[in-house]
Tab-separated table of C-alpha atoms and ligand atoms in Angstrom:
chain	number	residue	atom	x	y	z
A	1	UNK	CA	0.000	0.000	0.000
A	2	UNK	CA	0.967	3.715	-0.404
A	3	UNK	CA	2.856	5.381	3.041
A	4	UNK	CA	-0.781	7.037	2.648
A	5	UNK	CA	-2.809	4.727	2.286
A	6	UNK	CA	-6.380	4.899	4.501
A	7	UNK	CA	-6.784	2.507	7.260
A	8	UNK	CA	-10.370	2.133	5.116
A	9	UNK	CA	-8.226	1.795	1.907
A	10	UNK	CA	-6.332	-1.103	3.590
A	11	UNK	CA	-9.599	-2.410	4.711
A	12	UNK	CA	-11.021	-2.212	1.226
A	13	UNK	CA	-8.138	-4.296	-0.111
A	14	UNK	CA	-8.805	-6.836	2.456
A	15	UNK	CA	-11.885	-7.374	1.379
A	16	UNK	CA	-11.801	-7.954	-2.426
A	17	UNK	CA	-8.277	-10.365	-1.866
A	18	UNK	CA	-11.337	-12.060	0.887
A	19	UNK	CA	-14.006	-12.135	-2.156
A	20	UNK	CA	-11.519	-14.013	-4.404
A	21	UNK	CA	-11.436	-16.881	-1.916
A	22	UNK	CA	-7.972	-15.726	-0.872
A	23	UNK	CA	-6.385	-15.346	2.139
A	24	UNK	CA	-5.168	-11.868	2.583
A	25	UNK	CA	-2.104	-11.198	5.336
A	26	UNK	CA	-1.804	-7.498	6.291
A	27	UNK	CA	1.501	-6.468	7.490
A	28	UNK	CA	1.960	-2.712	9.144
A	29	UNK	CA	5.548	-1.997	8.313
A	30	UNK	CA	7.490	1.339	9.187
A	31	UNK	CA	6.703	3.802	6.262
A	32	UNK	CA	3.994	1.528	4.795
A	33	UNK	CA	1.639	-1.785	5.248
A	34	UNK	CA	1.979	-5.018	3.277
A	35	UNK	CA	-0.936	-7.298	2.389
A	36	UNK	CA	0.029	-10.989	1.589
A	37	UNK	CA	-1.797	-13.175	-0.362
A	38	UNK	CA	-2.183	-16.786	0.051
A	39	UNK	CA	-4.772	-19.731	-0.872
A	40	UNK	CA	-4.040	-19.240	-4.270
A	41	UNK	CA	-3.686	-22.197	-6.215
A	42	UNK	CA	-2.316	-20.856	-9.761
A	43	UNK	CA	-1.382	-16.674	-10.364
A	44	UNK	CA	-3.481	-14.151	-9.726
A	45	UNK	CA	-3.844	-11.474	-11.837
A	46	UNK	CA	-2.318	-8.154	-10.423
A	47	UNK	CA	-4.018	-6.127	-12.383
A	48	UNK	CA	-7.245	-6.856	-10.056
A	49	UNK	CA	-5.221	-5.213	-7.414
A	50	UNK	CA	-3.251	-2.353	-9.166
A	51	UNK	CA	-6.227	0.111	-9.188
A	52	UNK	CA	-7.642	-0.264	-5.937
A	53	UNK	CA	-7.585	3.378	-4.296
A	54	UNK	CA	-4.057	3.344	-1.743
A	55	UNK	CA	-2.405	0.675	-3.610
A	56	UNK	CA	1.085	0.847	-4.393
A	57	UNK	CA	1.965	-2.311	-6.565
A	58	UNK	CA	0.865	-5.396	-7.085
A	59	UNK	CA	3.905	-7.887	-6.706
A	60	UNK	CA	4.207	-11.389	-7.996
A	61	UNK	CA	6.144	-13.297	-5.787
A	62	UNK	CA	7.873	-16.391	-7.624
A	63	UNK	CA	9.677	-17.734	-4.998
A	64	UNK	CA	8.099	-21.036	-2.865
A	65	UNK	CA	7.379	-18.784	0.172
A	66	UNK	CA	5.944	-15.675	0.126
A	67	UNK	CA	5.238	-14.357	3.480
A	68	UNK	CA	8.522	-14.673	4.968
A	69	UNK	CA	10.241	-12.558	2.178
A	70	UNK	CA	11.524	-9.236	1.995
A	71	UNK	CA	10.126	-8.843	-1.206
A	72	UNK	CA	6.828	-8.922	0.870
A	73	UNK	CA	8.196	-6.679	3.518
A	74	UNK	CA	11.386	-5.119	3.118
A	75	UNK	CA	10.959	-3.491	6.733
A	76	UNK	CA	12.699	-5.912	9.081
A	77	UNK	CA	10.600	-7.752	11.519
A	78	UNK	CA	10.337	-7.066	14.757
A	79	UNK	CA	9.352	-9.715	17.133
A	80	UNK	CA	7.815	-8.219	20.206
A	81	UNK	CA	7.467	-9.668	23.353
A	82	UNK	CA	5.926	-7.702	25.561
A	83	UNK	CA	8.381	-4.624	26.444
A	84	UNK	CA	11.716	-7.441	25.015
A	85	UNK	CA	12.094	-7.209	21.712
A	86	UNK	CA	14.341	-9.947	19.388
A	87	UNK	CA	15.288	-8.482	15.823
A	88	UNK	CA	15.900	-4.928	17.085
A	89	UNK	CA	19.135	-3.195	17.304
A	90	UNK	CA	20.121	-4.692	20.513
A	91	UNK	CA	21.365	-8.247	20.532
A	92	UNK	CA	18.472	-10.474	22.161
A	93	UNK	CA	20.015	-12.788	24.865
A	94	UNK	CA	18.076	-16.169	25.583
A	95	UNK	CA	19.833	-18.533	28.432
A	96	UNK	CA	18.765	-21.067	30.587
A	97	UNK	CA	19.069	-24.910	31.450
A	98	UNK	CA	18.096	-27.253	28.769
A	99	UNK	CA	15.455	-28.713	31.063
A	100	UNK	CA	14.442	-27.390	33.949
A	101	UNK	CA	15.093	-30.289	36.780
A	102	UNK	CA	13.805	-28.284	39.998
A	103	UNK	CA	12.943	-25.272	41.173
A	104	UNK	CA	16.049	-24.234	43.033
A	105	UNK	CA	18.432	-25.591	39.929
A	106	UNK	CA	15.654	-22.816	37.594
A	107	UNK	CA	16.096	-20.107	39.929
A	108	UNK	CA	19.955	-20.278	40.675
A	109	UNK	CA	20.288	-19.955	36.795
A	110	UNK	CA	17.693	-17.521	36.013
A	111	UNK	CA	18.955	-15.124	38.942
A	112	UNK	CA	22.658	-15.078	37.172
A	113	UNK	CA	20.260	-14.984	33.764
A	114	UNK	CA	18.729	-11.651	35.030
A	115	UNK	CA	22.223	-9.869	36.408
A	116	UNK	CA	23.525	-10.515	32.827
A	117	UNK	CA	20.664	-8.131	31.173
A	118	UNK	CA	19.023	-11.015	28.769
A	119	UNK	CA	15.552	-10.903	28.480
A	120	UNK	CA	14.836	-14.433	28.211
A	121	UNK	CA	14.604	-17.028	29.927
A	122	UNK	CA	14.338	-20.893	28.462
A	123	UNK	CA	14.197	-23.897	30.195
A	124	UNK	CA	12.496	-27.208	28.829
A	125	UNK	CA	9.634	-28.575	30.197
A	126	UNK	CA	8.581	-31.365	27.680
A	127	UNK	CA	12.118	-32.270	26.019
A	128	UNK	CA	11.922	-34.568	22.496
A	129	UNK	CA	14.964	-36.618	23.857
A	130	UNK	CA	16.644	-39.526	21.331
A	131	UNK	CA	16.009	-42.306	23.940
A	132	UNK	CA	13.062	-42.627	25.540
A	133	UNK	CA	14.409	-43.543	28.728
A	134	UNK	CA	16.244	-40.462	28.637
A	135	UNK	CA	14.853	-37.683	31.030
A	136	UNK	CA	11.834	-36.137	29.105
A	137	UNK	CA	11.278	-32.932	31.002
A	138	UNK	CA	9.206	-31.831	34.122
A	139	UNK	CA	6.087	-31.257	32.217
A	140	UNK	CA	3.629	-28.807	33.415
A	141	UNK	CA	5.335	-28.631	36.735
A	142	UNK	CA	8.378	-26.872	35.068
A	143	UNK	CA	5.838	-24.631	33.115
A	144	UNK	CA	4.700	-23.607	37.339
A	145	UNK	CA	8.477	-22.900	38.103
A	146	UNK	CA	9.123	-20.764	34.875
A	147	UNK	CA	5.826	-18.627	35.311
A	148	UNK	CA	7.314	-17.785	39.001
A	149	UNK	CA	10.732	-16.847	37.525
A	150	UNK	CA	8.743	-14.613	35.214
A	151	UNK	CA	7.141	-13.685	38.505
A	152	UNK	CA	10.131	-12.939	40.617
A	153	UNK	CA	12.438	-11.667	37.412
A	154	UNK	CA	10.585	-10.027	34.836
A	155	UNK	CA	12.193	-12.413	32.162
A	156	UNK	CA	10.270	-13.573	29.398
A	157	UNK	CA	9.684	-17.583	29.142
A	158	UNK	CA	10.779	-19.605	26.157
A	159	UNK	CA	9.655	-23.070	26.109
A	160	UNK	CA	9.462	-25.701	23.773
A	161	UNK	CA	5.867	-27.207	22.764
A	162	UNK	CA	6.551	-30.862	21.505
A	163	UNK	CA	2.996	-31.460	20.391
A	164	UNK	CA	-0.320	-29.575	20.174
A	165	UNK	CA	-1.569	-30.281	23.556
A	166	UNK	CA	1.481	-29.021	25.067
A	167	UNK	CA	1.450	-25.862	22.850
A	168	UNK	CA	-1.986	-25.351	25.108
A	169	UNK	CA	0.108	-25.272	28.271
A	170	UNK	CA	2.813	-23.342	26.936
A	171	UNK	CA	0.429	-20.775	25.976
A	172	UNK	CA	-0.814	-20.940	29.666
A	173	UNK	CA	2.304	-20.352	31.308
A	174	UNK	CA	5.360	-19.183	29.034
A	175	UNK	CA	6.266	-15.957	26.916
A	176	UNK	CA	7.196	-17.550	23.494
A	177	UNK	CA	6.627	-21.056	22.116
A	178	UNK	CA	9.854	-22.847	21.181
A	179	UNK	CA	9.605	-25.443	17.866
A	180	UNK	CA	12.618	-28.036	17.871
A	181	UNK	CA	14.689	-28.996	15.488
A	182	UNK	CA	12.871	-32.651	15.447
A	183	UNK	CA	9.551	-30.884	15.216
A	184	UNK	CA	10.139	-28.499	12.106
A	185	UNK	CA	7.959	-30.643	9.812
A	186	UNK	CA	5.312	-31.526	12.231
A	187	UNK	CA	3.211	-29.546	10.186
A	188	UNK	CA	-0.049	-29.720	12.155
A	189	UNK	CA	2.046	-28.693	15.474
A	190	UNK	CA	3.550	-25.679	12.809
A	191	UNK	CA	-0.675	-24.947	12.090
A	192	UNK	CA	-1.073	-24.934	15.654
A	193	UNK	CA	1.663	-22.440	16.650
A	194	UNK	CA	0.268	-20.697	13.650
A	195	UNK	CA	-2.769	-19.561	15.452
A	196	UNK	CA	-1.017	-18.905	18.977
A	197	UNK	CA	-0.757	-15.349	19.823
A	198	UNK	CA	2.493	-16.142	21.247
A	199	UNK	CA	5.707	-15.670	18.791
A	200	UNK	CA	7.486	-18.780	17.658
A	201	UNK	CA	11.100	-19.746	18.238
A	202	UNK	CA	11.370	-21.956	15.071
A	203	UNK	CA	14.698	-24.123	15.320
A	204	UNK	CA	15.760	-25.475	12.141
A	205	UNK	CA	15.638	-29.539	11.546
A	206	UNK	CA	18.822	-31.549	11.869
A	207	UNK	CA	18.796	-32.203	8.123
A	208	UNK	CA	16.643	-29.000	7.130
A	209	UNK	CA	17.562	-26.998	4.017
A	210	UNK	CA	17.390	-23.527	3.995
A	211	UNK	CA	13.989	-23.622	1.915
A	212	UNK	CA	12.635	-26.624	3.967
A	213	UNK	CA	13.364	-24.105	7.251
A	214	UNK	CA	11.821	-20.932	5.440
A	215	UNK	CA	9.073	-22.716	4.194
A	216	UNK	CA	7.728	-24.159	7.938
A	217	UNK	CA	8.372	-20.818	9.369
A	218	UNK	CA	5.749	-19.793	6.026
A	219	UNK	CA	3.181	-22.690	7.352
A	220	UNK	CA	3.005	-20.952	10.922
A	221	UNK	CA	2.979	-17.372	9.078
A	222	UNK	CA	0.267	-18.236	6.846
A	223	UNK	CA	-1.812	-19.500	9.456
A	224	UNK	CA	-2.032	-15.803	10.895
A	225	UNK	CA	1.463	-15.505	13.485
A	226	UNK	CA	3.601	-13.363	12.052
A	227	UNK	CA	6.131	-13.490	15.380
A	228	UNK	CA	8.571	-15.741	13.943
A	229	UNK	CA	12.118	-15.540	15.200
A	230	UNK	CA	14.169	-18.173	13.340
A	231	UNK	CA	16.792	-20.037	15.221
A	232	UNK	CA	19.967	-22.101	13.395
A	233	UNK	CA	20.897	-24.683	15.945
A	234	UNK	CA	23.511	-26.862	13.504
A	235	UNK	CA	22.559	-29.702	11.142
A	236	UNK	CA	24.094	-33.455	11.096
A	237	UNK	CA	27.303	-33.366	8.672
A	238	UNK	CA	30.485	-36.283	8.548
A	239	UNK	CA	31.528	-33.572	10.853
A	240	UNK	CA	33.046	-35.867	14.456
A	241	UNK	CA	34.089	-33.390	16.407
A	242	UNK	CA	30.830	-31.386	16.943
A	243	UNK	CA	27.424	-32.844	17.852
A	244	UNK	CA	25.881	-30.574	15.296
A	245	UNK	CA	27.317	-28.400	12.071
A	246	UNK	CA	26.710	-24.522	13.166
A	247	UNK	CA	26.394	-23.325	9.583
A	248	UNK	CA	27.311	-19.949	10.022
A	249	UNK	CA	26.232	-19.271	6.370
A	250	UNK	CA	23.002	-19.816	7.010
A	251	UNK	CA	22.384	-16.383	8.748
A	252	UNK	CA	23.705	-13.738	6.356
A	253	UNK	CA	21.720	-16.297	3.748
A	254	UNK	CA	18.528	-15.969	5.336
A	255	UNK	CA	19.079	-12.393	6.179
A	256	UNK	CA	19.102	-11.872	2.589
A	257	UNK	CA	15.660	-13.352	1.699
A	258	UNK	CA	13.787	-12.542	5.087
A	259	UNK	CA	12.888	-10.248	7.284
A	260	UNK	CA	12.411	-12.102	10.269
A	261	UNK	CA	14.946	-12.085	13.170
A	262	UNK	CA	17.494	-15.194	12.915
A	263	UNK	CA	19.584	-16.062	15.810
A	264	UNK	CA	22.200	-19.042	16.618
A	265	UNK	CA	22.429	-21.837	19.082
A	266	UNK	CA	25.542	-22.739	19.767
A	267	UNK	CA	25.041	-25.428	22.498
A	268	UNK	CA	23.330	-27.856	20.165
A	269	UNK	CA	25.338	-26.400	17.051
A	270	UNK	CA	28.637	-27.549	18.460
A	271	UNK	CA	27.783	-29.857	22.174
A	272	UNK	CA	30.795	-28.995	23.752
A	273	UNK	CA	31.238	-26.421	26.638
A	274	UNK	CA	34.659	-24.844	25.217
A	275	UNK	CA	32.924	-24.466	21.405
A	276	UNK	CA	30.274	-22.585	23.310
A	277	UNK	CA	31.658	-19.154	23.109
A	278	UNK	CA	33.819	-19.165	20.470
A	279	UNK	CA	30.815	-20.460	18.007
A	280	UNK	CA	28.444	-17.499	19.471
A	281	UNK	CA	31.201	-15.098	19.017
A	282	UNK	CA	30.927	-16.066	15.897
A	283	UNK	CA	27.418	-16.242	15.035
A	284	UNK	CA	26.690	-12.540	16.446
A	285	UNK	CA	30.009	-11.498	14.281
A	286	UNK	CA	27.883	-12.810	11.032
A	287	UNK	CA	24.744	-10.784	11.828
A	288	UNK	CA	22.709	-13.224	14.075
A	289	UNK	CA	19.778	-11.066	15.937
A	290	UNK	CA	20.573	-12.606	18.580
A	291	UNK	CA	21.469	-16.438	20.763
A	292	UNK	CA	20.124	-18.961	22.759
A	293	UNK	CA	22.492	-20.430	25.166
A	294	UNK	CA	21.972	-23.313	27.632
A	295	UNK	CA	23.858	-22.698	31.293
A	296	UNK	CA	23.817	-24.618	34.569
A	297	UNK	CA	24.542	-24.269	37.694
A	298	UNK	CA	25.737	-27.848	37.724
A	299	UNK	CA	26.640	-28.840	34.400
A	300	UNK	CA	28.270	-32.026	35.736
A	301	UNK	CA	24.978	-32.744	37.355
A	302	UNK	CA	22.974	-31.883	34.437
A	303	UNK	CA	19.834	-34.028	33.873
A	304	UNK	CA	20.214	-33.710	30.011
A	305	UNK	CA	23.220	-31.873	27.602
A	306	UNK	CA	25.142	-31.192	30.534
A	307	UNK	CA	28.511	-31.177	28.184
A	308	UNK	CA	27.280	-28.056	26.546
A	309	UNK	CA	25.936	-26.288	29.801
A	310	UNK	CA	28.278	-23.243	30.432
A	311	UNK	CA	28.875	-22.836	33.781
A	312	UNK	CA	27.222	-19.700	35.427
A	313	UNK	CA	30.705	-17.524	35.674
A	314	UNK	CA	31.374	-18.503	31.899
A	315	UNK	CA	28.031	-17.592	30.818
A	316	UNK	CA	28.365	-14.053	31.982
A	317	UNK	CA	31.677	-13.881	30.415
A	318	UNK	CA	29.996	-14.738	27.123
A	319	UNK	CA	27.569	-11.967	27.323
A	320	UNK	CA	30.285	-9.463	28.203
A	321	UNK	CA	31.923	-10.496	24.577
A	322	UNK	CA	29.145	-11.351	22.306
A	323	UNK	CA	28.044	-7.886	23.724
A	324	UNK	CA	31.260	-6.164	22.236
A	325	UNK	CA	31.191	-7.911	19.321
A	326	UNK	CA	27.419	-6.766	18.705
A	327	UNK	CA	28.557	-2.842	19.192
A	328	UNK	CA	30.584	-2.977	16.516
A	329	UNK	CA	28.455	-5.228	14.071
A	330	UNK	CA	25.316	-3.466	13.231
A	331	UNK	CA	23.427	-7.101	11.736
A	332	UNK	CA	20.815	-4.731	9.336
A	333	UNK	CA	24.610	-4.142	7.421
A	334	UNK	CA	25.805	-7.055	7.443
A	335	UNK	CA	23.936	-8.371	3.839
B	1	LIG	C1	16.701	-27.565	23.208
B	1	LIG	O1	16.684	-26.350	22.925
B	1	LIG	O2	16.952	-28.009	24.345
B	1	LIG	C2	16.538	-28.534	22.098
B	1	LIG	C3	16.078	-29.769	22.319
B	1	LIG	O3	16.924	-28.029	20.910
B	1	LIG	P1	16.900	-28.672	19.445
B	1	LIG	O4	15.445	-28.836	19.092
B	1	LIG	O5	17.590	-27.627	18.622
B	1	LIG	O6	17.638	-29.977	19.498
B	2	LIG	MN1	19.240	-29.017	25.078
């Protein structure tokens, strides 16, 4: 739409993409809005568009996905939760255990989590472990112990939803709605996130493409959520001396075809406590909006990835550096 444009000109545009049988995705931007268009099977014809009173252009987009692009929205997104923000000029700081195992291990971390600055708090509650004899996660009873931290800290709560159901209690208890790697094509569990009001964390799969990753953060976009923050947490290579692959490329590549916030994990992208910092030094260095970080106040006693935990003291040391680095890396410059 024209910088202009009426709210009632917007409005009117809705309505004749709704008439067509289409699915129309308005998108308030800086200087202007953008209206998506999906549930088309074949092309539409632009010309039904070009006239309307406020409108700008009429865009085809030929690429697979549509609403994730900055062809769509060449304003950056950015994701709000509540008064934290992730894809804004300040490096957005996630850290926590990867499961929370009680409520005095949750709060030791989260206090250290809260002296550091971060906003965010994450801590597992249902975790989507390899064995199933491995520990799966405190369930709802985590969710409790999170909500109190958010209570008694003012962090936000990131949490990962393993199914539909437990998307419900996530929604109940926790800030933003984590999607794991394992989960990125559980489309229906995508859907669902796709009508939360919560934003998504979507982490990409262990064998995910970029387009495969773009295009499941497009099935929870085109269900309505446009609070995506995507999250590159290392994919399975030959590689033996990392549990994961941290493809570094992968941020400055989707920087250059999105506009929503990407940031790293480098506690599943490399599994080892001493790759920890140097791999998040690196991903903020190539533009990442941000990192998730798993810490614990007893990684040796860690009821699950304890030998990627940082410790507590080396956790704030990280934040003091990737910190520095940000300053002098402004990520919107970067592509
Ligand atoms: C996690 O964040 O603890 C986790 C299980 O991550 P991923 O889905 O990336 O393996
Ligand atoms: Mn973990």
């Amino acid at each position: 739409m024209k910088s202009d444009a009426t709210d009632a000109q917007v409005a009117a545009v809705l309505d004749v993409i709704k008439e067509l049988g289409f699915k129309p995705h308005p998108m308030p931007g800086a200087t202007r809005t953008a209206i998506g268009i999906t549930g088309n099977q074949g092309s539409v014809d632009t010309t039904r568009f070009e006239n309307l009173p406020g409108v700008a252009e009429a865009i085809r987009v030929s690429k697979p996905y549509k609403l994730i692009t900055l062809d769509l929205r060449p304003d950056r997104t950015v994701v709000r939760v509540g008064d934290a923000k992730i894809g804004d000029d300040e490096l957005a700081i996630i850290a926590g255990p990867c499961a929370v195992e009680s409520r005095e291990q949750a709060f030791a971390i989260a206090e250290v989590v809260k002296r550091s600055g971060a906003r965010f708090f994450r801590g597992g509650a249902f975790k989507p472990r390899t064995s199933p004899y491995a520990f799966q996660g405190l369930g709802e009873e985590a969710l409790k112990i999170m909500a109190e931290i958010r209570e008694a800290y003012g962090l936000k709560i990131v949490t990962e939803a393993i199914d539909e159901s437990s998307v419900d209690l996530v929604e109940r208890y926790a800030d933003v709605i984590q999607i794991g790697a394992r989960s990125m094509q559980n489309f229906s569990l995508l859907k669902r996130a796709g009508r939360s009001k919560l934003p998504v964390l979507l982490k990409r799969g262990l064998s995910a493409t970029l387009d495969e990753w773009l295009l499941a953060a497009e099935y929870i976009m085109a269900e309505g959520n446009y609070q995506v923050v995507l999250c590159e947490r290392g994919v399975r290579t030959f590689a033996q001396h990392t549990r994961n692959t941290m493809d570094l490329a992968a941020i400055p590549a989707v920087r250059r075809i999105s506009h929503l916030p990407v940031i790293v994990d480098p506690s599943h992208g490399t599994g080892k406590n001493y790759m920890v910092t140097p791999l998040a030094r690196a991903g903020v260095a190539v533009g990442a909006d941000g990192l998730i970080v798993e810490v614990h106040d007893h990684p040796d006693r860690a009821l699950s990835d304890g030998a990627q935990a940082l410790t507590l003291d080396q956790y704030e040391t990280l934040v003091a550096e990737v910190r520095a680095i940000h300053e002098v890396i402004a990520p919107a410059s970067v592509v």
